[in-house]
């Protein structure tokens, strides 16, 4: 069965089966609830518990979110104990949500490229300015688990390879990494998604490495030029707020992961980070958009 036939499509979409790069509500209808989840990194148990606490799955772990749209922002695997369990959960929930008008899907993170690159290219050496590297070694150095690579099926690898790098949902631009590097692949969400997908579907190891390198960039929206950079992304690609994972909030705030309790709104409110640093002991932030910071 082709992968695309099992993929949930947005309600009311006229796009071909597969990815719908810009989700928008039916005119006149209230948009369905929209949630995002940052880097899960193999933490299946905490993820499932947090989804249940938010009413998105029932006590048996089945979709109970109705028409809710739930977007994972990439980095499902590595660093934690059960990355493939997380991949399978996301796919299963996608299959359960679609018939009731909901949607569950994930974006492509740099760790998906590392894992898939390890599977595809293994120890093949790639010539780089800093010396020759292989995907396998780099993946292992960045928390890659042999148990994930061993468990990953052909079908799952194909599905992951075809995930979109970004999506616009309502008035939010969702992406894995906090970087302007996406703009090197196009000046619309559709172009960027298509270009990165083409690189991964057709590319050799050096081209995959370049995708990995670009999606590993971070912190572009911090510092004195941060607001201008995120504004450029939003002006070019649409949306009023850029929502990302990839850069753990405890590192951003220089606090212990246990002190993080909520997403981080920054860059004059134009950027929202939802990576609680789960792999390092931080919270799994299942976040409903629009996010409004809790009163203090
Ligand atoms: Mn990442």
Coordinates of C-alpha atoms and ligand atoms in Angstrom, one line a residue:
X1 CA 0.0 0.0 0.0
X2 CA 1.4 3.4 -0.9
X3 CA 2.4 5.4 2.2
X4 CA 0.3 8.4 1.1
X5 CA -3.0 6.4 1.2
X6 CA -2.6 5.8 4.9
X7 CA -1.8 9.4 5.7
X8 CA -4.4 11.6 7.2
X9 CA -5.4 14.5 5.1
X10 CA -6.8 17.8 6.4
X11 CA -10.6 18.0 6.5
X12 CA -12.0 19.8 3.5
X13 CA -8.7 19.8 1.7
X14 CA -8.7 19.6 -2.1
X15 CA -5.0 18.9 -2.3
X16 CA -3.8 15.6 -3.5
X17 CA -3.3 12.8 -0.9
X18 CA -0.3 13.6 1.3
X19 CA 0.9 16.8 2.8
X20 CA -1.2 19.9 3.0
X21 CA 1.3 22.7 3.6
X22 CA -1.1 25.4 4.7
X23 CA -4.0 24.4 7.0
X24 CA -6.8 26.8 7.3
X25 CA -10.3 26.6 8.7
X26 CA -13.4 26.3 6.4
X27 CA -14.6 29.9 5.9
X28 CA -17.1 30.8 8.6
X29 CA -16.3 27.8 10.7
X30 CA -14.4 28.0 14.0
X31 CA -11.0 26.4 13.6
X32 CA -10.5 23.1 15.4
X33 CA -8.1 23.1 18.4
X34 CA -4.5 23.2 17.5
X35 CA -1.7 21.6 19.7
X36 CA 2.0 21.3 19.2
X37 CA 4.6 19.0 20.9
X38 CA 8.3 19.6 20.9
X39 CA 11.2 17.2 20.9
X40 CA 10.1 13.9 22.4
X41 CA 13.4 12.1 21.9
X42 CA 12.2 8.6 22.7
X43 CA 10.3 9.5 25.9
X44 CA 7.2 7.4 25.1
X45 CA 5.9 7.2 28.7
X46 CA 6.0 10.9 29.5
X47 CA 4.5 11.7 26.1
X48 CA 1.6 9.4 26.5
X49 CA 0.9 10.6 30.1
X50 CA 0.9 14.2 28.9
X51 CA -1.3 13.6 26.0
X52 CA -3.8 11.9 28.4
X53 CA -3.6 14.8 30.8
X54 CA -4.6 17.1 27.9
X55 CA -7.5 14.8 26.9
X56 CA -6.0 13.9 23.6
X57 CA -5.8 10.2 24.3
X58 CA -7.9 8.1 26.6
X59 CA -6.8 5.7 29.4
X60 CA -6.0 3.0 26.8
X61 CA -3.9 5.4 24.7
X62 CA -6.4 5.9 21.9
X63 CA -7.2 9.2 20.2
X64 CA -9.8 11.1 22.1
X65 CA -9.0 14.5 20.7
X66 CA -11.9 14.6 18.2
X67 CA -11.2 17.2 15.5
X68 CA -8.1 18.5 17.2
X69 CA -4.9 19.0 15.1
X70 CA -1.8 17.8 16.9
X71 CA 1.6 18.6 15.4
X72 CA 4.8 17.1 16.6
X73 CA 7.7 19.4 15.7
X74 CA 10.3 16.7 15.0
X75 CA 13.1 14.8 16.9
X76 CA 10.9 11.9 17.9
X77 CA 13.8 9.6 18.3
X78 CA 17.4 9.3 19.8
X79 CA 18.6 10.2 23.3
X80 CA 15.7 8.4 25.0
X81 CA 14.6 4.8 25.4
X82 CA 11.9 4.2 22.8
X83 CA 12.1 6.5 19.7
X84 CA 10.4 4.0 17.4
X85 CA 7.6 3.6 19.9
X86 CA 7.0 7.3 19.6
X87 CA 7.1 7.1 15.8
X88 CA 4.5 4.3 15.9
X89 CA 2.3 6.2 18.4
X90 CA 2.3 9.3 16.2
X91 CA 1.3 7.2 13.1
X92 CA -1.4 5.3 15.0
X93 CA -2.9 8.4 16.4
X94 CA -2.9 9.9 13.0
X95 CA -4.8 7.0 11.7
X96 CA -7.3 7.2 14.6
X97 CA -7.8 11.0 14.3
X98 CA -8.4 11.2 10.6
X99 CA -11.8 9.4 10.5
X100 CA -13.2 11.8 13.2
X101 CA -11.8 14.9 11.4
X102 CA -8.7 15.3 13.5
X103 CA -5.1 15.3 12.4
X104 CA -1.9 14.0 14.0
X105 CA 1.4 14.4 12.1
X106 CA 5.0 15.2 12.7
X107 CA 7.5 17.6 11.1
X108 CA 11.0 16.6 10.1
X109 CA 13.7 17.3 12.7
X110 CA 17.5 17.1 12.4
X111 CA 17.4 13.8 14.4
X112 CA 15.1 12.2 11.8
X113 CA 17.7 13.1 9.2
X114 CA 20.5 11.6 11.4
X115 CA 18.6 8.4 12.0
X116 CA 17.5 7.9 8.4
X117 CA 20.9 8.9 7.1
X118 CA 22.5 6.3 9.4
X119 CA 20.1 3.7 8.0
X120 CA 20.7 4.8 4.4
X121 CA 24.4 5.6 4.4
X122 CA 25.8 3.9 7.5
X123 CA 29.6 4.4 7.7
X124 CA 30.0 6.0 4.3
X125 CA 32.5 8.8 4.7
X126 CA 31.4 12.3 3.7
X127 CA 34.1 14.8 2.9
X128 CA 33.6 18.0 4.9
X129 CA 35.8 21.0 5.6
X130 CA 36.3 19.8 9.1
X131 CA 37.3 16.3 8.0
X132 CA 35.5 13.1 6.9
X133 CA 32.4 12.1 8.8
X134 CA 29.7 9.5 8.6
X135 CA 26.1 9.6 9.5
X136 CA 26.4 6.6 11.7
X137 CA 29.2 8.0 13.8
X138 CA 27.5 11.4 14.1
X139 CA 24.2 9.8 15.0
X140 CA 25.8 7.7 17.7
X141 CA 27.6 10.8 19.1
X142 CA 24.2 12.6 19.3
X143 CA 22.3 10.0 21.2
X144 CA 21.4 7.5 18.5
X145 CA 20.2 4.2 19.9
X146 CA 20.8 0.9 18.0
X147 CA 17.5 -0.3 19.3
X148 CA 15.7 2.4 17.3
X149 CA 17.7 1.7 14.1
X150 CA 17.1 -2.0 14.5
X151 CA 13.4 -1.6 14.9
X152 CA 12.8 0.9 12.2
X153 CA 11.0 -0.8 9.3
X154 CA 11.2 0.1 5.6
X155 CA 7.7 1.5 5.7
X156 CA 8.4 3.6 8.7
X157 CA 11.7 4.9 7.2
X158 CA 9.8 5.9 4.0
X159 CA 7.1 7.6 6.0
X160 CA 9.6 9.6 8.1
X161 CA 11.6 10.6 5.0
X162 CA 8.5 12.1 3.5
X163 CA 7.5 14.2 6.5
X164 CA 7.3 18.0 5.9
X165 CA 9.9 20.3 7.2
X166 CA 7.4 23.0 8.1
X167 CA 3.7 23.7 8.1
X168 CA 1.5 26.8 8.5
X169 CA -1.5 26.0 10.7
X170 CA -4.0 28.8 11.3
X171 CA -1.8 31.9 11.8
X172 CA 1.2 30.0 13.1
X173 CA 4.4 28.9 11.3
X174 CA 5.5 25.6 12.7
X175 CA 9.0 24.2 12.2
X176 CA 11.6 22.1 14.1
X177 CA 14.5 24.5 14.3
X178 CA 14.9 28.1 15.2
X179 CA 16.8 29.1 12.1
X180 CA 16.5 31.1 8.9
X181 CA 18.3 28.3 7.1
X182 CA 14.9 27.1 5.8
X183 CA 14.8 30.1 3.5
X184 CA 17.8 28.6 1.6
X185 CA 15.3 26.1 0.2
X186 CA 12.6 28.4 -1.0
X187 CA 10.5 31.5 -0.2
X188 CA 7.2 29.7 0.5
X189 CA 6.3 26.9 2.8
X190 CA 5.3 24.8 -0.2
X191 CA 8.7 25.3 -1.9
X192 CA 10.7 24.6 1.2
X193 CA 8.8 21.4 2.0
X194 CA 9.1 20.2 -1.6
X195 CA 12.8 21.1 -1.9
X196 CA 13.8 19.4 1.3
X197 CA 11.7 16.4 0.5
X198 CA 13.3 16.1 -2.9
X199 CA 16.8 16.3 -1.3
X200 CA 16.0 13.4 1.0
X201 CA 14.2 11.3 -1.6
X202 CA 16.8 11.6 -4.3
X203 CA 19.9 12.9 -2.5
X204 CA 23.3 11.2 -2.0
X205 CA 25.1 11.3 1.4
X206 CA 26.6 14.8 0.9
X207 CA 23.2 16.3 0.1
X208 CA 21.6 14.6 3.1
X209 CA 24.4 16.0 5.2
X210 CA 23.8 19.5 4.0
X211 CA 20.1 19.1 5.0
X212 CA 21.1 17.8 8.4
X213 CA 23.6 20.7 8.9
X214 CA 21.0 23.3 7.9
X215 CA 18.3 21.9 10.2
X216 CA 20.7 21.7 13.1
X217 CA 21.3 25.5 13.1
X218 CA 19.7 27.2 16.0
X219 CA 19.3 30.4 18.0
X220 CA 18.7 32.7 15.0
X221 CA 15.9 34.5 16.7
X222 CA 17.8 35.4 19.8
X223 CA 20.1 38.3 20.3
X224 CA 19.8 41.8 18.9
X225 CA 18.9 40.7 15.3
X226 CA 16.6 38.0 16.5
X227 CA 13.3 39.9 16.1
X228 CA 14.3 41.1 12.6
X229 CA 15.2 37.5 11.6
X230 CA 12.0 35.9 12.8
X231 CA 10.0 38.8 11.3
X232 CA 11.7 38.1 7.9
X233 CA 10.7 34.4 8.2
X234 CA 7.0 35.3 9.0
X235 CA 6.8 38.1 6.4
X236 CA 8.1 35.6 3.8
X237 CA 6.3 32.5 4.8
X238 CA 3.2 33.7 6.5
X239 CA 1.9 33.5 10.1
X240 CA 2.2 35.9 13.0
X241 CA 4.2 33.6 15.3
X242 CA 7.0 31.1 14.6
X243 CA 6.6 28.0 16.8
X244 CA 9.6 25.7 17.1
X245 CA 11.4 23.0 19.2
X246 CA 15.1 21.9 18.8
X247 CA 16.7 24.4 21.3
X248 CA 15.8 23.3 24.8
X249 CA 14.2 26.1 26.9
X250 CA 16.4 25.3 30.0
X251 CA 19.5 26.0 27.9
X252 CA 17.9 29.2 26.5
X253 CA 17.1 30.4 30.0
X254 CA 20.2 28.9 31.6
X255 CA 18.1 27.1 34.3
X256 CA 17.8 23.5 35.5
X257 CA 15.4 21.5 33.3
X258 CA 13.3 20.8 36.4
X259 CA 12.6 24.5 36.7
X260 CA 10.9 24.7 33.3
X261 CA 7.1 24.6 33.5
X262 CA 5.9 26.3 30.3
X263 CA 6.8 27.3 26.7
X264 CA 9.0 30.3 26.1
X265 CA 7.6 33.3 24.3
X266 CA 10.4 35.6 23.1
X267 CA 11.6 37.9 20.3
X268 CA 8.8 40.4 21.0
X269 CA 6.3 37.5 21.0
X270 CA 7.1 36.5 17.4
X271 CA 8.7 33.3 18.5
X272 CA 7.5 30.5 20.8
X273 CA 9.8 27.7 21.9
X274 CA 8.1 24.5 23.1
X275 CA 11.1 22.2 23.7
X276 CA 11.1 21.7 27.4
X277 CA 14.3 19.7 27.3
X278 CA 12.4 16.4 28.0
X279 CA 15.5 14.3 27.3
X280 CA 17.4 16.1 30.1
X281 CA 14.6 16.0 32.7
X282 CA 12.4 18.8 31.6
X283 CA 8.7 18.7 31.0
X284 CA 6.8 17.4 28.0
X285 CA 5.1 20.6 26.9
X286 CA 1.9 19.6 25.0
X287 CA 0.9 23.2 24.1
X288 CA -2.3 24.5 22.8
X289 CA -2.1 27.4 20.3
X290 CA -2.5 30.3 20.6
X291 CA -0.3 30.1 23.7
X292 CA -1.0 32.6 26.4
X293 CA 1.6 32.8 29.2
X294 CA 0.2 32.0 32.6
X295 CA -0.3 35.0 34.9
X296 CA 2.5 35.3 37.4
Ligands
LIG1 MN1 16.7 19.1 16.9

